[in-house]
CSV table of C-alpha atoms in Angstrom, one decimal:
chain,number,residue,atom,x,y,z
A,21,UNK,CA,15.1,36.1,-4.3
A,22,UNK,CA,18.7,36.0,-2.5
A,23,UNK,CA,21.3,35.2,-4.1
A,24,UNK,CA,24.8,34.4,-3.6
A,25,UNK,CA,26.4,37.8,-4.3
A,26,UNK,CA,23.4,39.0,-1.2
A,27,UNK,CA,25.2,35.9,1.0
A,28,UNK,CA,29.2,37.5,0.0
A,29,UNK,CA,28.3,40.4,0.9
A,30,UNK,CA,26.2,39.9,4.3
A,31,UNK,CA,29.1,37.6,5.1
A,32,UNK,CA,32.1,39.9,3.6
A,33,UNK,CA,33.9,37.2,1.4
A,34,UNK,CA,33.7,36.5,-2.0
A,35,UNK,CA,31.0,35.4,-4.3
A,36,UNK,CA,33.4,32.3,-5.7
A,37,UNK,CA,34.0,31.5,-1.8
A,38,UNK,CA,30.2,31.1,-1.0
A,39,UNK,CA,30.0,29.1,-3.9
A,40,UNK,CA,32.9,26.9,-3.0
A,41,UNK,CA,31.6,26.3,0.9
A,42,UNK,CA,28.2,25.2,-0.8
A,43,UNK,CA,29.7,23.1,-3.1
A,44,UNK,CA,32.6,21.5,-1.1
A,45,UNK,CA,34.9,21.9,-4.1
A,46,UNK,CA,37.8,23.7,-2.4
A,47,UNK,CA,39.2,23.8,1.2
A,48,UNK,CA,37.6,26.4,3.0
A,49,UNK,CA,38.9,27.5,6.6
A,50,UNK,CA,36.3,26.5,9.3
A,51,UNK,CA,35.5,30.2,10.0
A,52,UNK,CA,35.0,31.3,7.0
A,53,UNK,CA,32.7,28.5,6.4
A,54,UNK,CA,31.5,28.7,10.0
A,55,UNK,CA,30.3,32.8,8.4
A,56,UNK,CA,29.0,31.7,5.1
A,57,UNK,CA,26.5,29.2,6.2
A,58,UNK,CA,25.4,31.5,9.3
A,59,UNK,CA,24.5,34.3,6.2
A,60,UNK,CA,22.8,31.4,4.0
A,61,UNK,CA,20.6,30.2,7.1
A,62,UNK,CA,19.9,34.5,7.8
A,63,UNK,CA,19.0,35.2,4.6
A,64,UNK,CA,17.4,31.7,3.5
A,65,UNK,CA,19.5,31.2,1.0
A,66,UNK,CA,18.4,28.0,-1.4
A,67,UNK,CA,20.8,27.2,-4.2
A,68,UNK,CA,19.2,27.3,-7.5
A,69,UNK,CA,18.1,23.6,-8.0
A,70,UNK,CA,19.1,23.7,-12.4
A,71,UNK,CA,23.0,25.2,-11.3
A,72,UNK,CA,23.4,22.9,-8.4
A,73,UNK,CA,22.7,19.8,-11.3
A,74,UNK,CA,24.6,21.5,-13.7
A,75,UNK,CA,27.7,21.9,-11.1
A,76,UNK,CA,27.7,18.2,-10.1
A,77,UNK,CA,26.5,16.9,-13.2
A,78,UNK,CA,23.3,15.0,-11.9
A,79,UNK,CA,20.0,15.8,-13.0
A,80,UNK,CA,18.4,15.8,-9.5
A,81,UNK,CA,15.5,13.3,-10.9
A,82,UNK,CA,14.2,10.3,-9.5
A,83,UNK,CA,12.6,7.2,-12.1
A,84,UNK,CA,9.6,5.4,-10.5
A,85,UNK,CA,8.9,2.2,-12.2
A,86,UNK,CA,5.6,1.1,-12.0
A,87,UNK,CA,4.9,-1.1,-15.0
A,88,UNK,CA,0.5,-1.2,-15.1
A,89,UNK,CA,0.1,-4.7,-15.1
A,90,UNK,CA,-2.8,-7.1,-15.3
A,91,UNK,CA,-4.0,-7.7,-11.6
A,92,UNK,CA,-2.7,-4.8,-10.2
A,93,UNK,CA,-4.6,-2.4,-7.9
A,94,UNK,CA,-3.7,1.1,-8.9
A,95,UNK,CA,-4.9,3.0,-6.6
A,96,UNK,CA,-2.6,0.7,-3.7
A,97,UNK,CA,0.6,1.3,-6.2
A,98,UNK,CA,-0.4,5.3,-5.8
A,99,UNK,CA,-0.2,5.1,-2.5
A,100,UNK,CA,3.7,4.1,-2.5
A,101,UNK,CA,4.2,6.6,-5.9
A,102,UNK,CA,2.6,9.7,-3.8
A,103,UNK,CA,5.4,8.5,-1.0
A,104,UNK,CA,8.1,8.8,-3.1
A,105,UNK,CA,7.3,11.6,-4.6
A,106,UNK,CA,6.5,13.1,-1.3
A,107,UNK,CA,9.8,11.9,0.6
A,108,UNK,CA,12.0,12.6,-3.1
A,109,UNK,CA,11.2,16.7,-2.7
A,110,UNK,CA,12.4,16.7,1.0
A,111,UNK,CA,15.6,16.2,-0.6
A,112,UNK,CA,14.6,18.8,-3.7
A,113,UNK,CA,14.7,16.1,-6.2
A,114,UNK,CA,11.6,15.6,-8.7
A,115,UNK,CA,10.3,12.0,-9.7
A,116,UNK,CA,9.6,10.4,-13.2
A,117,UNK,CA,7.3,8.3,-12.9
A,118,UNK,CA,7.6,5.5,-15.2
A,119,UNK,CA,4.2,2.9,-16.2
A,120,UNK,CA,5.2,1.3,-19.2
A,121,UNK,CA,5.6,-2.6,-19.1
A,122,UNK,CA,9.4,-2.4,-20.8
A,123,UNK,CA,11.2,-5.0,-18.7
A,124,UNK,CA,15.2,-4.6,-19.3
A,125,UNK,CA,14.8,-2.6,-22.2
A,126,UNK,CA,13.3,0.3,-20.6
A,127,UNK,CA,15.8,0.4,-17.4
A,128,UNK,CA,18.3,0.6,-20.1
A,129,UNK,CA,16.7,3.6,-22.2
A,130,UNK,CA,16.2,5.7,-18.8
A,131,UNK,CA,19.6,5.0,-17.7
A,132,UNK,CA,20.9,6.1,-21.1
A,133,UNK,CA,19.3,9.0,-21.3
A,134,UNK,CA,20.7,11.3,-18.1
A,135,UNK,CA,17.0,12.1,-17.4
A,136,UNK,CA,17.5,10.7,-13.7
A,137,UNK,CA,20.2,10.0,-11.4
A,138,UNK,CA,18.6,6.8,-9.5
A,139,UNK,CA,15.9,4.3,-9.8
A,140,UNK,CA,13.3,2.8,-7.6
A,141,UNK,CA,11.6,0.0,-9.1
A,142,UNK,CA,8.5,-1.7,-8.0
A,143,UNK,CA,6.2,-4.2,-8.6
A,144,UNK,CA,9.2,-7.4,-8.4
A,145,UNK,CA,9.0,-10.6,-9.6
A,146,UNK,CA,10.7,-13.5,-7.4
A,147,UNK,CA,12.5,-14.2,-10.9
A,148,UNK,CA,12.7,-10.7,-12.4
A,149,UNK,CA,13.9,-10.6,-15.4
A,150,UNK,CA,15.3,-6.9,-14.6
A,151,UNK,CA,17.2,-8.0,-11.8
A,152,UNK,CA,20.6,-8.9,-13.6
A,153,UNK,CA,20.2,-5.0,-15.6
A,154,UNK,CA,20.1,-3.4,-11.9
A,155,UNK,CA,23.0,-5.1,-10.8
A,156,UNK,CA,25.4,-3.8,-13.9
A,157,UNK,CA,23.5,0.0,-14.3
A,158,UNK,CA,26.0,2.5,-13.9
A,159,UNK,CA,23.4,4.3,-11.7
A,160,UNK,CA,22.0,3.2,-7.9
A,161,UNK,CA,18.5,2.0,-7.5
A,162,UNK,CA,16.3,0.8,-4.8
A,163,UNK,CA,13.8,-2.2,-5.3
A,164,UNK,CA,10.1,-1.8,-3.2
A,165,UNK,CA,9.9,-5.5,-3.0
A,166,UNK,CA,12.8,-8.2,-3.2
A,167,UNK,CA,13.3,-11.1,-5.8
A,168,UNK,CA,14.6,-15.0,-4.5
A,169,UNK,CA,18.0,-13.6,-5.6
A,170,UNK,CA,18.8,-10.3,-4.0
A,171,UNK,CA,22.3,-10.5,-4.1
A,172,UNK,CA,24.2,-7.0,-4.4
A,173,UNK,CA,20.5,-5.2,-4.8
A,174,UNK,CA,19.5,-3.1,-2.4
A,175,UNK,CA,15.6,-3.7,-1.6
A,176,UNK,CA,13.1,-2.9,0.8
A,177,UNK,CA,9.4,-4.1,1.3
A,178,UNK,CA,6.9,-5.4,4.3
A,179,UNK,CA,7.5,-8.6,5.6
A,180,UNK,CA,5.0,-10.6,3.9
A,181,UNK,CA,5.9,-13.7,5.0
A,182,UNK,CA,5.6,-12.6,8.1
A,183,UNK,CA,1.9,-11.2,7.6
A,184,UNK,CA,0.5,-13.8,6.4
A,185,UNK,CA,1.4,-16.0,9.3
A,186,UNK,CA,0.7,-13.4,11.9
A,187,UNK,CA,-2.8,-13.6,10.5
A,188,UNK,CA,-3.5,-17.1,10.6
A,189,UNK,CA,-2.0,-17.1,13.8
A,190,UNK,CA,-4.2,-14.0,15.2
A,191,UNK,CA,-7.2,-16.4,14.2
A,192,UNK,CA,-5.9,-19.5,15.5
A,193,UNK,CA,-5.3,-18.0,19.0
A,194,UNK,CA,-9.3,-17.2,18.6
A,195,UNK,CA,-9.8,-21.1,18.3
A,196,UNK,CA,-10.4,-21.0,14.5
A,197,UNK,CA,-9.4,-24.4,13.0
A,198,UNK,CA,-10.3,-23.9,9.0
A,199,UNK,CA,-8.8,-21.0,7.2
A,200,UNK,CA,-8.9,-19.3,3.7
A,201,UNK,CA,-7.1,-16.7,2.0
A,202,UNK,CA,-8.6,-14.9,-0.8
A,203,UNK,CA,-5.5,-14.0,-2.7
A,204,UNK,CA,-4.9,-11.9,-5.6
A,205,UNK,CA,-5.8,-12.4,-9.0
A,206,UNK,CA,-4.4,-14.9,-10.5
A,207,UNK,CA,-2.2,-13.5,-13.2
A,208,UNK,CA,0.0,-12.0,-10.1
A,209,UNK,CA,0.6,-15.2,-8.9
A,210,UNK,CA,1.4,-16.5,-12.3
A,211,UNK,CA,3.8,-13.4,-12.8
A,212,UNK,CA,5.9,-15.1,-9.1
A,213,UNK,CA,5.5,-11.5,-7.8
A,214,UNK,CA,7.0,-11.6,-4.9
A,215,UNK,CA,4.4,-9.9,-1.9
A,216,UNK,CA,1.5,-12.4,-3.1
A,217,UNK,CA,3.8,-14.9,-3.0
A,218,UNK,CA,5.6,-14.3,0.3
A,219,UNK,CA,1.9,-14.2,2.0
A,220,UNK,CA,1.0,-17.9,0.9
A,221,UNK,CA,4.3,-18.9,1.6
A,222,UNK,CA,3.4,-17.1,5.2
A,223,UNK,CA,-0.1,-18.5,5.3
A,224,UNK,CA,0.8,-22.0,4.2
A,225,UNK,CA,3.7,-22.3,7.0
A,226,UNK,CA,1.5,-21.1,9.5
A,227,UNK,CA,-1.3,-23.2,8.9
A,228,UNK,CA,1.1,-26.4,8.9
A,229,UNK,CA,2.5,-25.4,12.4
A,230,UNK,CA,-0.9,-24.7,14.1
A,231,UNK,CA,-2.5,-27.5,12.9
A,232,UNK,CA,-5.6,-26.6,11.2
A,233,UNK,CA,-6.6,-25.9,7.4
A,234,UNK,CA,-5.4,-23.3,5.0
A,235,UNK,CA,-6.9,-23.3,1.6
A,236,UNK,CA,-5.8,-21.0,-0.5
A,237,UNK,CA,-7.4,-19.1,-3.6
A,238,UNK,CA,-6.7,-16.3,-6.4
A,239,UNK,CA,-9.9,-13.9,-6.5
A,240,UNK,CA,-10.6,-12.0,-9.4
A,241,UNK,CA,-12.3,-8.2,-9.0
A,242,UNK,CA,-15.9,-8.6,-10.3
A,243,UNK,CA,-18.4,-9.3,-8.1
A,244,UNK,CA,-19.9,-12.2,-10.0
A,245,UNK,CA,-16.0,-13.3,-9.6
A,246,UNK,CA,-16.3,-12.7,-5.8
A,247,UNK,CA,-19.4,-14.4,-5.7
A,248,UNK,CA,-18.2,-17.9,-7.4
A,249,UNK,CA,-15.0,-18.2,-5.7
A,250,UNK,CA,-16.7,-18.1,-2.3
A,251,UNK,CA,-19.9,-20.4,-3.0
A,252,UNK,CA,-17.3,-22.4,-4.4
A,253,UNK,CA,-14.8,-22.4,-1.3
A,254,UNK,CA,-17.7,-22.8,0.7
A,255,UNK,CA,-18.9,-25.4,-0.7
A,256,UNK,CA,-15.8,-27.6,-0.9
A,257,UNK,CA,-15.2,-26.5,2.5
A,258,UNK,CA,-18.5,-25.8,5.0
A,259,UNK,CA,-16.2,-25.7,8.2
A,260,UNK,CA,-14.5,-22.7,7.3
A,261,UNK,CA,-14.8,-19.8,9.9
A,262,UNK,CA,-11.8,-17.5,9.2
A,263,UNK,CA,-10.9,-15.8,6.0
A,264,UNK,CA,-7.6,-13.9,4.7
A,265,UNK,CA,-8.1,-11.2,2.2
A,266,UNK,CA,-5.2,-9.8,0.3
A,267,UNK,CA,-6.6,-8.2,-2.4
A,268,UNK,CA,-8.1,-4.5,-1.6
A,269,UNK,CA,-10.8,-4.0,-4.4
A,270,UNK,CA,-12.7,-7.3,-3.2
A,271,UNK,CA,-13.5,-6.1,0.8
A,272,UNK,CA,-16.1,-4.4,0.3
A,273,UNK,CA,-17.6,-6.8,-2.7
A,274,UNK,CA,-16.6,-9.6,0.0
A,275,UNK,CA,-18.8,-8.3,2.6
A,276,UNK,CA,-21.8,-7.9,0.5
A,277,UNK,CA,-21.4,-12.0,-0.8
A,278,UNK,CA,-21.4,-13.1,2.7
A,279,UNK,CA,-24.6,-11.4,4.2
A,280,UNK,CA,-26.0,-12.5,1.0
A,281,UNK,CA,-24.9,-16.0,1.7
A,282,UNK,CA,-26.1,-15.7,5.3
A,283,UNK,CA,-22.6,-15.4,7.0
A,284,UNK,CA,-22.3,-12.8,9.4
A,285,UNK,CA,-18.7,-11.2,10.4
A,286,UNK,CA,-17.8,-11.8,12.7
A,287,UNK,CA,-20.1,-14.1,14.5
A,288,UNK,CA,-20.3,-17.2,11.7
A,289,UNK,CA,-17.4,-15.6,10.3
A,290,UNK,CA,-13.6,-13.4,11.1
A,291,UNK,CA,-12.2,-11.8,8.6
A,292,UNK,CA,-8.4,-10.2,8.5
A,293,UNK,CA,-7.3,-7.9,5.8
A,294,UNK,CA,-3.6,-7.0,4.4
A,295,UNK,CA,-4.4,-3.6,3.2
A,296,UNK,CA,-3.9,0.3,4.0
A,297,UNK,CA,-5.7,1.2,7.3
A,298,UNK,CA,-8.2,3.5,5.4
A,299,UNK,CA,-9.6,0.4,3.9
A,300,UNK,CA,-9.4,-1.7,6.9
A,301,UNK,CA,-11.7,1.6,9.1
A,302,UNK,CA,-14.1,2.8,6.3
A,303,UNK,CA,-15.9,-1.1,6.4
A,304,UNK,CA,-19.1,-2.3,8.2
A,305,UNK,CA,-17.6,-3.7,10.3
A,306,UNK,CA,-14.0,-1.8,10.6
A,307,UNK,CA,-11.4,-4.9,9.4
A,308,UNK,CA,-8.9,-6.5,11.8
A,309,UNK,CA,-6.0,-5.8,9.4
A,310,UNK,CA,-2.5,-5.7,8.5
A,311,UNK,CA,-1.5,-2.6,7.9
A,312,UNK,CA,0.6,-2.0,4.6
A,313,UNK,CA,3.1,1.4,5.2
A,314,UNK,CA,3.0,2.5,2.0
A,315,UNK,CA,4.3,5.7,3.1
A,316,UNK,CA,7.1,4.2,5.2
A,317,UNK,CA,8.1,1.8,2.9
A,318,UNK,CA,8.3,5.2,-0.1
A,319,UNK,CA,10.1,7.0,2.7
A,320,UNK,CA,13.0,4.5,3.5
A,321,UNK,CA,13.5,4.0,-0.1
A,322,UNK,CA,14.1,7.3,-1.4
A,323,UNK,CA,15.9,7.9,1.9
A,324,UNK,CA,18.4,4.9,0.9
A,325,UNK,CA,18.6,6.1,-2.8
A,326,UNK,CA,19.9,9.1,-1.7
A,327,UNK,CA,22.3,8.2,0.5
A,328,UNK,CA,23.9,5.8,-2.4
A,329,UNK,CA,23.7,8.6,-4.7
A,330,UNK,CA,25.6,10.6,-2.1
A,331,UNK,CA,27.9,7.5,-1.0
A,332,UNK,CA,27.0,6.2,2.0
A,333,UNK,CA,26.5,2.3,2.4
A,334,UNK,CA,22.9,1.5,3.1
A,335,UNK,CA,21.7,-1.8,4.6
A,336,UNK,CA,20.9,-4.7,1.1
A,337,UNK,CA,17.6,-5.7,2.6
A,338,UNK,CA,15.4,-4.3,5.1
A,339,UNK,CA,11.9,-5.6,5.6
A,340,UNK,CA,9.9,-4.1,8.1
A,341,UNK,CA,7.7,-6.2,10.7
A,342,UNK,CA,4.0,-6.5,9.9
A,343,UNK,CA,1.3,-4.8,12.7
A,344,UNK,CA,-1.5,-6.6,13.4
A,345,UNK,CA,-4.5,-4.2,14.5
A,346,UNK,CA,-7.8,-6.2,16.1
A,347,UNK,CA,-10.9,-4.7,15.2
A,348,UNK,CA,-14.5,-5.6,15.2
A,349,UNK,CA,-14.2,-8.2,11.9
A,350,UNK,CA,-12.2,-11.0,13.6
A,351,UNK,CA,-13.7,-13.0,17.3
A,352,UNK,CA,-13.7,-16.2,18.8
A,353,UNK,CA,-14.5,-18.8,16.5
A,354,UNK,CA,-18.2,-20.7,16.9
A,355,UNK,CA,-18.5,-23.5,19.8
A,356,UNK,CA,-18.8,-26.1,17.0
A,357,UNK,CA,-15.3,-25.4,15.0
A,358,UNK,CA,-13.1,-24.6,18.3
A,359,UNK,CA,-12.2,-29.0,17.7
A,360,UNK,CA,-8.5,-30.0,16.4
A,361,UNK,CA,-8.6,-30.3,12.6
């Protein structure tokens, strides 16, 4: 393993002045510099990570909060944790990854404790109760999602409202006039958290300025849940030719219920998903989608956390535009619903 006494003496200065070019701590002159960080980058040189915390007092750890909730599809939430993690070691930082349901309380134990420098916090709440805590930590964080009041947060997420109207309006251009979207289940929309509710708000809106019907329902996971909740829908609403799934585990459940009630997709029925792109390609047939970047979203955040930590201004919110991918679930809606509802 190099060390710094094997970068002094390839670049004929002083232990103590390779340490002080790495470190920043003392004026260097800009060849001396200029020498030191030529030997680092010949010898490949990486600063021990414990004595680089130790020097600037940070502990080089990320927190993840993730509190398991009811209604929330793990495997979707792993998807933005193995992002962060991913995107946190490109910048030789390690991740905690937090799951317990603490609220305030817990925010205020990590940031207590020194374990971690910096905090990106998911799963918001339009009213989160941890929102006013964030705003008076003495440490930065990042929220994967935004709540109504983002003032002085820093938060990033999808533009959800934005989805869920590019979806009804990929279905109306195909003539559909009667909508649905099978939502989440319904303790995340009794929780106000903010993606499910940003994609009815989307859907809703969109629906309104087209013209046509949206109904809109919470879905549990179970099939026999899958099951009701669509005889039901249909039922209370025959003319229904386009449907809006945002809730992953029910897709493939969902396809199953409607050959079973005799509706075939696309042909008596389109279907659009808001989900990864693995989900969306793995179906019979492959889902017109939305495509959720999980990884992007994980990327930009830890990107923006490290910048604050390092103290660089970062933009408050950035939500990224939603892309819309046709494939062989969504096409023109049948002769007999292409009338104005």
């Amino acid at each position: 393993m190099v060390t710094i006494a094997d970068v002094a003496r390839h670049a004929g200065v002083a232990a103590s002045t390779v340490s002080y070019v790495l470190s920043g701590k003392r004026s260097i002159s800009s060849d001396t510099r200029d020498r030191v960080q030529r030997s680092v980058r010949a010898l490949g040189y990486r600063p021990n990570a414990s004595a680089r915390a130790l020097a600037s007092q940070r502990s080089n750890v990320l927190a993840l909060v993730i509190p398991l909730r009811t209604g929330m599809h793990v495997p979707v939430m792993m998807q933005f944790a193995t992002a962060v993690v991913t995107a946190a070691r490109r910048f030789d930082h390690d991740v905690l990854l937090l799951t317990a349901d603490e609220g305030p309380e817990g925010l205020e134990r990590v940031a207590q404790s020194s374990l971690v420098d910096a905090l990106v916090v998911m799963d918001v709440e339009l009213h989160d109760e941890r929102v006013p805590v964030l705003r008076e930590l003495p440490m930065p964080s990042v929220l994967i999602g935004y709540p109504a009041d983002a003032d002085g947060l820093t938060c990033i997420d999808l533009d959800f409202v934005a989805a869920g109207a590019h979806c009804v309006d990929r279905l109306a251009d195909l003539g559909h006039r009667s909508l649905a979207l099978l939502g989440t289940p319904s303790a995340v929309y009794e929780r106000q958290t903010g993606f499910a509710q940003r994609t009815l708000t989307g859907f809703a809106e969109a629906a309104e300025r087209r013209g046509i019907l949206g109904v809109e329902t919470p879905c549990e996971h179970t099939f026999d849940a899958i099951l009701g909740t669509v005889e039901q829908l249909l039922d209370d609403h025959p003319d229904i030719t386009g449907l809006v799934v945002q809730n992953e585990p029910i897709i493939g459940p969902l396809l199953d219920v409607l050959r079973r009630l005799g509706r075939r997709v696309p042909e008596d029925m389109s279907l659009m998903a808001i989900c990864a792109d693995d989900v969306a390609e793995r179906q019979v047939p492959q889902l017109s989608s939305v495509t959720i970047p999980a990884e992007r979203i994980g990327e930009q955040a830890v990107e923006s956390l490290i910048a604050k930590l390092e103290g660089s201004a970062v933009p408050e919110l950035t939500l990224l535009p939603p892309k819309v991918i046709a494939r062989a679930s969504t096409c023109e809606a049948p002769h007999g619903d292409r009338t104005t509802a």
